[in-house]
Amino acid sequence: MNGSGTTKQPTYEDLARRIKELEEMVAQGQRTEAKIIQGGGHFRELAEMLPEAVYEADPNGNLTYLNRSGMHQFGYSNHDNIRRLKIYDLISLKNLPKARKNYVRITSGNETECNDYIAIRKDGGTFPASFLCTPILQNQKPIGVRGFIRDISTCHQARKALQLTHNELEQKAVRLEEANIALRVLLKQHGKDKADLAENILANIETLILPHLERMKEGHLSTDQEVMLGVIEADLRQIVSPFARSLSTGLQRLTPMEICVTDLVKQGKTTKEIAQLLGLAPSTIDTHRNHIREKLKIKNHKMNLRTYLRSLE
């Protein structure tokens, strides 16, 4: 336990390593058990000393022997007549077709096999088990089978825990990817909003403030007023310079009137509508449009001006 008194949750790697250890133990046990089974002789004497269930059965599947560990594992007592049971009575109904097919193959003289089934106890309880089975030969002919039955619940639990951990990691990966996608969308939108704000500030100063300063320069100003006006204009241009740098080079070179025309074009206004709004001749608006296309370097391209301007947003 850790300092808080809670059990440390095993990691995915811990579970995978434990499963590998269990599988290696099972494989080693099966190799040893197969040697004991094939050895014959004092098989039953050795079987009574083993912690796993050990059995023998005739070609029809009738049990002829089950050691003490097997009796205990499957919930039978010394009062039960094991010879009245078949090996199939130790296997759940849903596994019986597979078990019968495998048993016939083994009793035909095939080599040792190991198959996993759901085992069933006398009281109806079940558990996952590994059935190791090998033919008993007499004069090179099979007269029955003998084998081991190992409870593999621990291994199954470890595999389930491993699968659960794997599923949780996959779900976390999916949620993380979804969060990353949402974050990228937010960042992209933030960048667009920032660019829109910069363009609006620059356009407003260029169209609403600087033209008035230009007209003021044409008036009768004192020397001090001219100096102050020059300072104001310089400060304004310094303020908007970061915004201007964030916009495309073509848009930076537009005059205040061209910026105004550009905004109306983006709104979908026609040349005639723009001329009416600005109180200018349509030919003047066409001239401004040509200048805009030239500064944006699309004058000789068959490209809709409004579509191009909207692509810069």
Coordinates of C-alpha atoms in Angstrom, one line a residue:
M1 CA 0.0 0.0 0.0
N2 CA 1.1 3.6 -0.5
G3 CA 0.9 6.4 2.1
S4 CA -2.8 6.9 1.6
G5 CA -3.6 3.3 2.4
T6 CA -4.7 2.4 -1.2
T7 CA -3.4 -0.4 -3.3
K8 CA -1.2 0.6 -6.2
Q9 CA -3.0 0.0 -9.5
P10 CA -0.9 -2.3 -11.7
T11 CA 0.3 -0.8 -15.0
Y12 CA -0.3 -2.2 -18.5
E13 CA 3.3 -3.4 -18.5
D14 CA 3.0 -5.1 -15.1
L15 CA 0.0 -7.1 -16.2
A16 CA 1.6 -8.1 -19.5
R17 CA 4.7 -9.2 -17.7
R18 CA 2.7 -11.2 -15.2
I19 CA 0.7 -12.9 -17.9
K20 CA 3.9 -13.9 -19.7
E21 CA 5.2 -15.4 -16.4
L22 CA 2.0 -17.4 -15.9
E23 CA 2.1 -18.7 -19.5
E24 CA 5.7 -19.8 -19.1
M25 CA 4.8 -21.5 -15.8
V26 CA 1.9 -23.3 -17.5
A27 CA 4.0 -24.3 -20.5
Q28 CA 6.8 -25.7 -18.2
G29 CA 4.2 -27.6 -16.1
Q30 CA 2.6 -29.1 -19.2
R31 CA 6.0 -30.3 -20.5
T32 CA 6.7 -31.9 -17.1
E33 CA 3.3 -33.3 -16.8
A34 CA 3.5 -34.9 -20.3
K35 CA 6.7 -36.6 -19.3
I36 CA 5.1 -38.0 -16.2
I37 CA 2.0 -39.2 -18.1
Q38 CA 4.1 -40.9 -20.8
G39 CA 6.2 -42.5 -18.1
G40 CA 3.5 -44.8 -16.9
G41 CA 4.5 -47.0 -14.0
H42 CA 3.9 -45.3 -10.7
F43 CA 1.6 -42.7 -12.3
R44 CA -1.2 -42.8 -9.7
E45 CA 1.3 -42.7 -6.8
L46 CA 2.8 -39.6 -8.2
A47 CA -0.6 -38.1 -9.1
E48 CA -1.7 -38.2 -5.5
M49 CA 1.2 -36.0 -4.6
L50 CA 0.3 -33.3 -7.2
P51 CA -1.7 -30.1 -6.4
E52 CA -3.5 -30.3 -9.8
A53 CA -6.4 -32.5 -10.8
V54 CA -5.1 -35.7 -12.5
Y55 CA -7.5 -38.1 -14.2
E56 CA -7.7 -41.2 -16.4
A57 CA -10.6 -42.2 -18.6
D58 CA -11.5 -45.0 -21.0
P59 CA -12.1 -44.5 -24.8
N60 CA -15.7 -43.7 -24.2
G61 CA -14.9 -40.9 -21.8
N62 CA -15.8 -42.7 -18.6
L63 CA -13.6 -41.6 -15.7
T64 CA -11.5 -44.5 -14.2
Y65 CA -9.5 -42.3 -11.9
L66 CA -9.4 -38.8 -10.3
N67 CA -6.8 -37.9 -7.7
R68 CA -7.5 -36.2 -4.4
S69 CA -6.8 -32.7 -5.7
G70 CA -9.2 -33.3 -8.6
M71 CA -11.9 -34.5 -6.2
H72 CA -11.5 -31.4 -4.1
Q73 CA -11.2 -29.1 -7.1
F74 CA -14.5 -30.3 -8.6
G75 CA -16.3 -30.6 -5.2
Y76 CA -16.6 -34.4 -5.0
S77 CA -16.0 -36.5 -1.8
N78 CA -14.8 -40.0 -1.1
H79 CA -18.4 -41.1 -1.0
D80 CA -19.0 -40.2 -4.7
N81 CA -18.4 -42.9 -7.2
I82 CA -16.1 -41.3 -9.7
R83 CA -16.5 -44.2 -12.1
R84 CA -20.1 -43.1 -12.7
L85 CA -18.8 -39.9 -14.2
K86 CA -17.6 -39.1 -17.7
I87 CA -14.8 -36.6 -18.4
Y88 CA -17.5 -34.6 -20.2
D89 CA -19.3 -34.1 -16.8
L90 CA -16.4 -31.9 -15.8
I91 CA -16.9 -29.6 -18.9
S92 CA -19.6 -27.0 -19.4
L93 CA -22.3 -27.7 -22.0
K94 CA -21.2 -24.9 -24.4
N95 CA -17.7 -26.5 -24.6
L96 CA -18.9 -30.1 -25.1
P97 CA -18.9 -30.2 -28.9
K98 CA -15.3 -29.1 -29.1
A99 CA -14.3 -31.3 -26.2
R100 CA -15.9 -34.4 -27.7
K101 CA -14.2 -33.8 -31.1
N102 CA -10.8 -33.3 -29.4
Y103 CA -11.3 -36.4 -27.2
V104 CA -12.1 -38.6 -30.2
R105 CA -8.9 -37.4 -31.9
I106 CA -6.7 -38.1 -28.9
T107 CA -8.2 -41.5 -28.3
S108 CA -7.4 -42.3 -31.9
G109 CA -3.8 -42.2 -30.9
N110 CA -2.8 -38.6 -31.6
E111 CA -0.2 -37.0 -29.5
T112 CA -0.7 -35.0 -26.3
E113 CA -3.0 -32.0 -26.6
C114 CA -3.8 -29.1 -24.3
N115 CA -7.2 -27.4 -24.7
D116 CA -8.9 -24.7 -22.6
Y117 CA -12.5 -25.2 -21.5
I118 CA -14.9 -23.9 -18.9
A119 CA -14.9 -26.6 -16.2
I120 CA -17.9 -27.3 -14.1
R121 CA -18.0 -28.4 -10.4
K122 CA -20.4 -30.7 -8.8
D123 CA -22.4 -27.8 -7.4
G124 CA -22.7 -26.2 -10.8
G125 CA -20.0 -23.6 -10.3
T126 CA -17.6 -23.0 -13.2
F127 CA -14.0 -21.9 -13.7
P128 CA -11.7 -21.6 -16.7
A129 CA -9.4 -24.7 -16.9
S130 CA -6.7 -26.1 -19.1
F131 CA -7.1 -29.8 -19.9
L132 CA -3.9 -31.6 -20.8
C133 CA -4.6 -35.0 -22.3
T134 CA -2.5 -37.8 -23.8
P135 CA -3.5 -41.3 -25.0
I136 CA -2.7 -44.4 -22.9
L137 CA -1.1 -46.9 -25.2
Q138 CA -1.0 -50.6 -24.9
N139 CA 0.8 -52.6 -27.6
Q140 CA 0.9 -49.3 -29.5
K141 CA -2.9 -49.1 -29.4
P142 CA -4.8 -46.4 -27.4
I143 CA -6.9 -47.9 -24.6
G144 CA -7.8 -44.6 -22.9
V145 CA -6.5 -41.2 -21.9
R146 CA -4.9 -39.6 -18.9
G147 CA -4.1 -36.1 -18.1
F148 CA -4.0 -33.0 -15.9
I149 CA -6.6 -30.2 -15.3
R150 CA -5.3 -26.9 -14.2
D151 CA -7.4 -24.0 -12.9
I152 CA -6.3 -21.0 -15.0
S153 CA -8.6 -18.4 -13.4
T154 CA -5.7 -16.3 -12.3
C155 CA -4.3 -16.1 -15.8
H156 CA -7.8 -15.3 -17.2
Q157 CA -8.2 -12.5 -14.6
A158 CA -4.8 -11.1 -15.5
R159 CA -5.8 -11.1 -19.2
K160 CA -9.1 -9.4 -18.5
A161 CA -7.3 -6.8 -16.4
L162 CA -4.8 -6.3 -19.2
Q163 CA -7.6 -6.0 -21.8
L164 CA -9.5 -3.5 -19.6
T165 CA -6.3 -1.4 -19.2
H166 CA -5.7 -1.6 -22.9
N167 CA -9.3 -0.5 -23.6
E168 CA -8.9 2.4 -21.1
L169 CA -5.7 3.5 -22.8
E170 CA -7.4 3.4 -26.2
Q171 CA -10.3 5.5 -24.8
K172 CA -7.9 8.0 -23.3
A173 CA -6.1 8.2 -26.6
V174 CA -9.4 8.9 -28.5
R175 CA -10.4 11.6 -25.9
L176 CA -6.9 13.1 -26.2
E177 CA -7.1 13.2 -30.0
E178 CA -10.6 14.8 -29.8
A179 CA -9.2 17.4 -27.3
N180 CA -6.3 18.1 -29.7
I181 CA -8.7 18.6 -32.6
A182 CA -10.8 20.9 -30.6
L183 CA -7.7 22.9 -29.5
R184 CA -6.5 23.2 -33.1
V185 CA -9.9 24.5 -34.1
L186 CA -9.8 27.0 -31.3
L187 CA -6.3 28.1 -32.1
K188 CA -7.2 28.5 -35.8
Q189 CA -10.3 30.5 -34.9
H190 CA -8.3 32.6 -32.5
G191 CA -5.7 33.3 -35.2
K192 CA -8.5 34.3 -37.6
D193 CA -10.2 36.6 -35.0
K194 CA -6.8 38.2 -34.3
A195 CA -6.2 38.8 -38.0
D196 CA -9.7 40.2 -38.5
L197 CA -9.2 42.5 -35.5
A198 CA -5.9 43.7 -37.0
E199 CA -7.4 44.3 -40.4
N200 CA -10.4 46.2 -38.9
I201 CA -8.1 48.4 -36.8
L202 CA -5.9 49.2 -39.7
A203 CA -8.7 49.8 -42.1
N204 CA -10.5 52.1 -39.6
I205 CA -7.5 54.2 -39.0
E206 CA -6.6 54.3 -42.7
T207 CA -10.2 55.3 -43.8
L208 CA -11.5 57.2 -40.8
I209 CA -8.6 59.0 -39.2
L210 CA -5.7 59.5 -41.6
P211 CA -7.8 61.1 -44.3
H212 CA -8.9 63.8 -41.8
L213 CA -5.2 64.4 -40.9
E214 CA -4.4 64.8 -44.6
R215 CA -7.1 67.4 -44.9
M216 CA -5.9 69.2 -41.8
K217 CA -2.5 69.5 -43.4
E218 CA -4.0 71.4 -46.3
G219 CA -5.4 74.1 -43.9
H220 CA -3.6 77.1 -42.4
L221 CA -1.7 75.6 -39.5
S222 CA 0.9 77.2 -37.3
T223 CA 4.3 75.7 -37.1
D224 CA 3.5 74.1 -33.7
Q225 CA 0.3 72.7 -35.0
E226 CA 2.1 71.2 -38.0
V227 CA 4.6 69.6 -35.7
M228 CA 1.9 68.3 -33.4
L229 CA 0.0 66.9 -36.4
G230 CA 3.1 65.2 -37.6
V231 CA 3.6 63.6 -34.2
I232 CA 0.0 62.4 -34.1
E233 CA 0.3 60.9 -37.6
A234 CA 3.6 59.2 -36.8
D235 CA 2.3 57.8 -33.6
L236 CA -0.8 56.4 -35.3
R237 CA 1.3 54.8 -38.0
Q238 CA 3.6 53.3 -35.4
I239 CA 0.5 51.9 -33.5
V240 CA -0.9 50.2 -36.6
S241 CA 2.4 49.0 -38.0
P242 CA 2.3 45.6 -36.2
F243 CA -1.2 45.1 -37.7
A244 CA 0.0 46.1 -41.1
R245 CA 2.8 43.5 -41.0
S246 CA 0.3 40.8 -40.2
L247 CA -1.7 41.5 -43.4
S248 CA -0.8 40.6 -46.9
T249 CA 1.7 42.8 -48.7
G250 CA -0.8 43.8 -51.3
L251 CA -3.3 45.1 -48.8
Q252 CA -0.7 47.2 -47.1
R253 CA -0.1 49.2 -50.2
L254 CA -3.8 50.2 -50.7
T255 CA -4.9 53.8 -50.3
P256 CA -7.7 54.7 -47.8
M257 CA -10.1 54.9 -50.7
E258 CA -9.0 51.6 -52.2
I259 CA -9.4 50.0 -48.8
C260 CA -12.9 51.4 -48.7
V261 CA -13.7 50.0 -52.2
T262 CA -12.1 46.7 -51.2
D263 CA -14.4 46.4 -48.2
L264 CA -17.5 47.1 -50.3
V265 CA -16.4 44.6 -52.9
K266 CA -16.1 41.9 -50.2
Q267 CA -19.6 42.8 -49.1
G268 CA -20.8 41.9 -52.7
K269 CA -21.5 45.4 -53.8
T270 CA -21.4 46.1 -57.6
T271 CA -19.5 48.9 -59.2
K272 CA -22.6 50.9 -59.7
E273 CA -23.7 50.4 -56.0
I274 CA -20.2 51.4 -54.8
A275 CA -20.3 54.5 -56.9
Q276 CA -23.6 55.5 -55.5
L277 CA -22.5 54.9 -51.9
L278 CA -19.3 56.9 -52.3
G279 CA -20.8 59.6 -54.5
L280 CA -18.3 58.9 -57.3
A281 CA -18.6 58.0 -61.0
P282 CA -18.6 54.3 -61.9
S283 CA -15.6 54.8 -64.1
T284 CA -13.7 56.1 -61.0
I285 CA -14.7 53.0 -59.1
D286 CA -13.4 50.9 -62.0
T287 CA -10.1 52.7 -61.9
H288 CA -9.9 51.9 -58.1
R289 CA -10.7 48.3 -58.8
N290 CA -8.0 48.1 -61.4
H291 CA -5.4 49.6 -59.0
I292 CA -6.5 47.1 -56.3
R293 CA -6.0 44.2 -58.7
E294 CA -2.6 45.5 -59.8
K295 CA -1.4 45.9 -56.2
L296 CA -2.7 42.5 -55.4
K297 CA -0.9 41.1 -58.5
I298 CA -4.0 39.6 -60.0
K299 CA -4.6 42.2 -62.7
N300 CA -3.9 39.8 -65.6
H301 CA -5.6 36.8 -64.0
K302 CA -9.1 35.7 -64.7
M303 CA -10.1 35.7 -61.1
N304 CA -13.1 37.2 -59.4
L305 CA -11.9 40.1 -57.2
R306 CA -14.5 39.4 -54.4
T307 CA -13.6 35.7 -54.3
Y308 CA -9.9 36.5 -54.0
L309 CA -10.4 39.1 -51.3
R310 CA -12.5 36.7 -49.3
S311 CA -9.8 34.0 -49.6
L312 CA -7.5 36.4 -47.7
E313 CA -9.7 36.4 -44.7

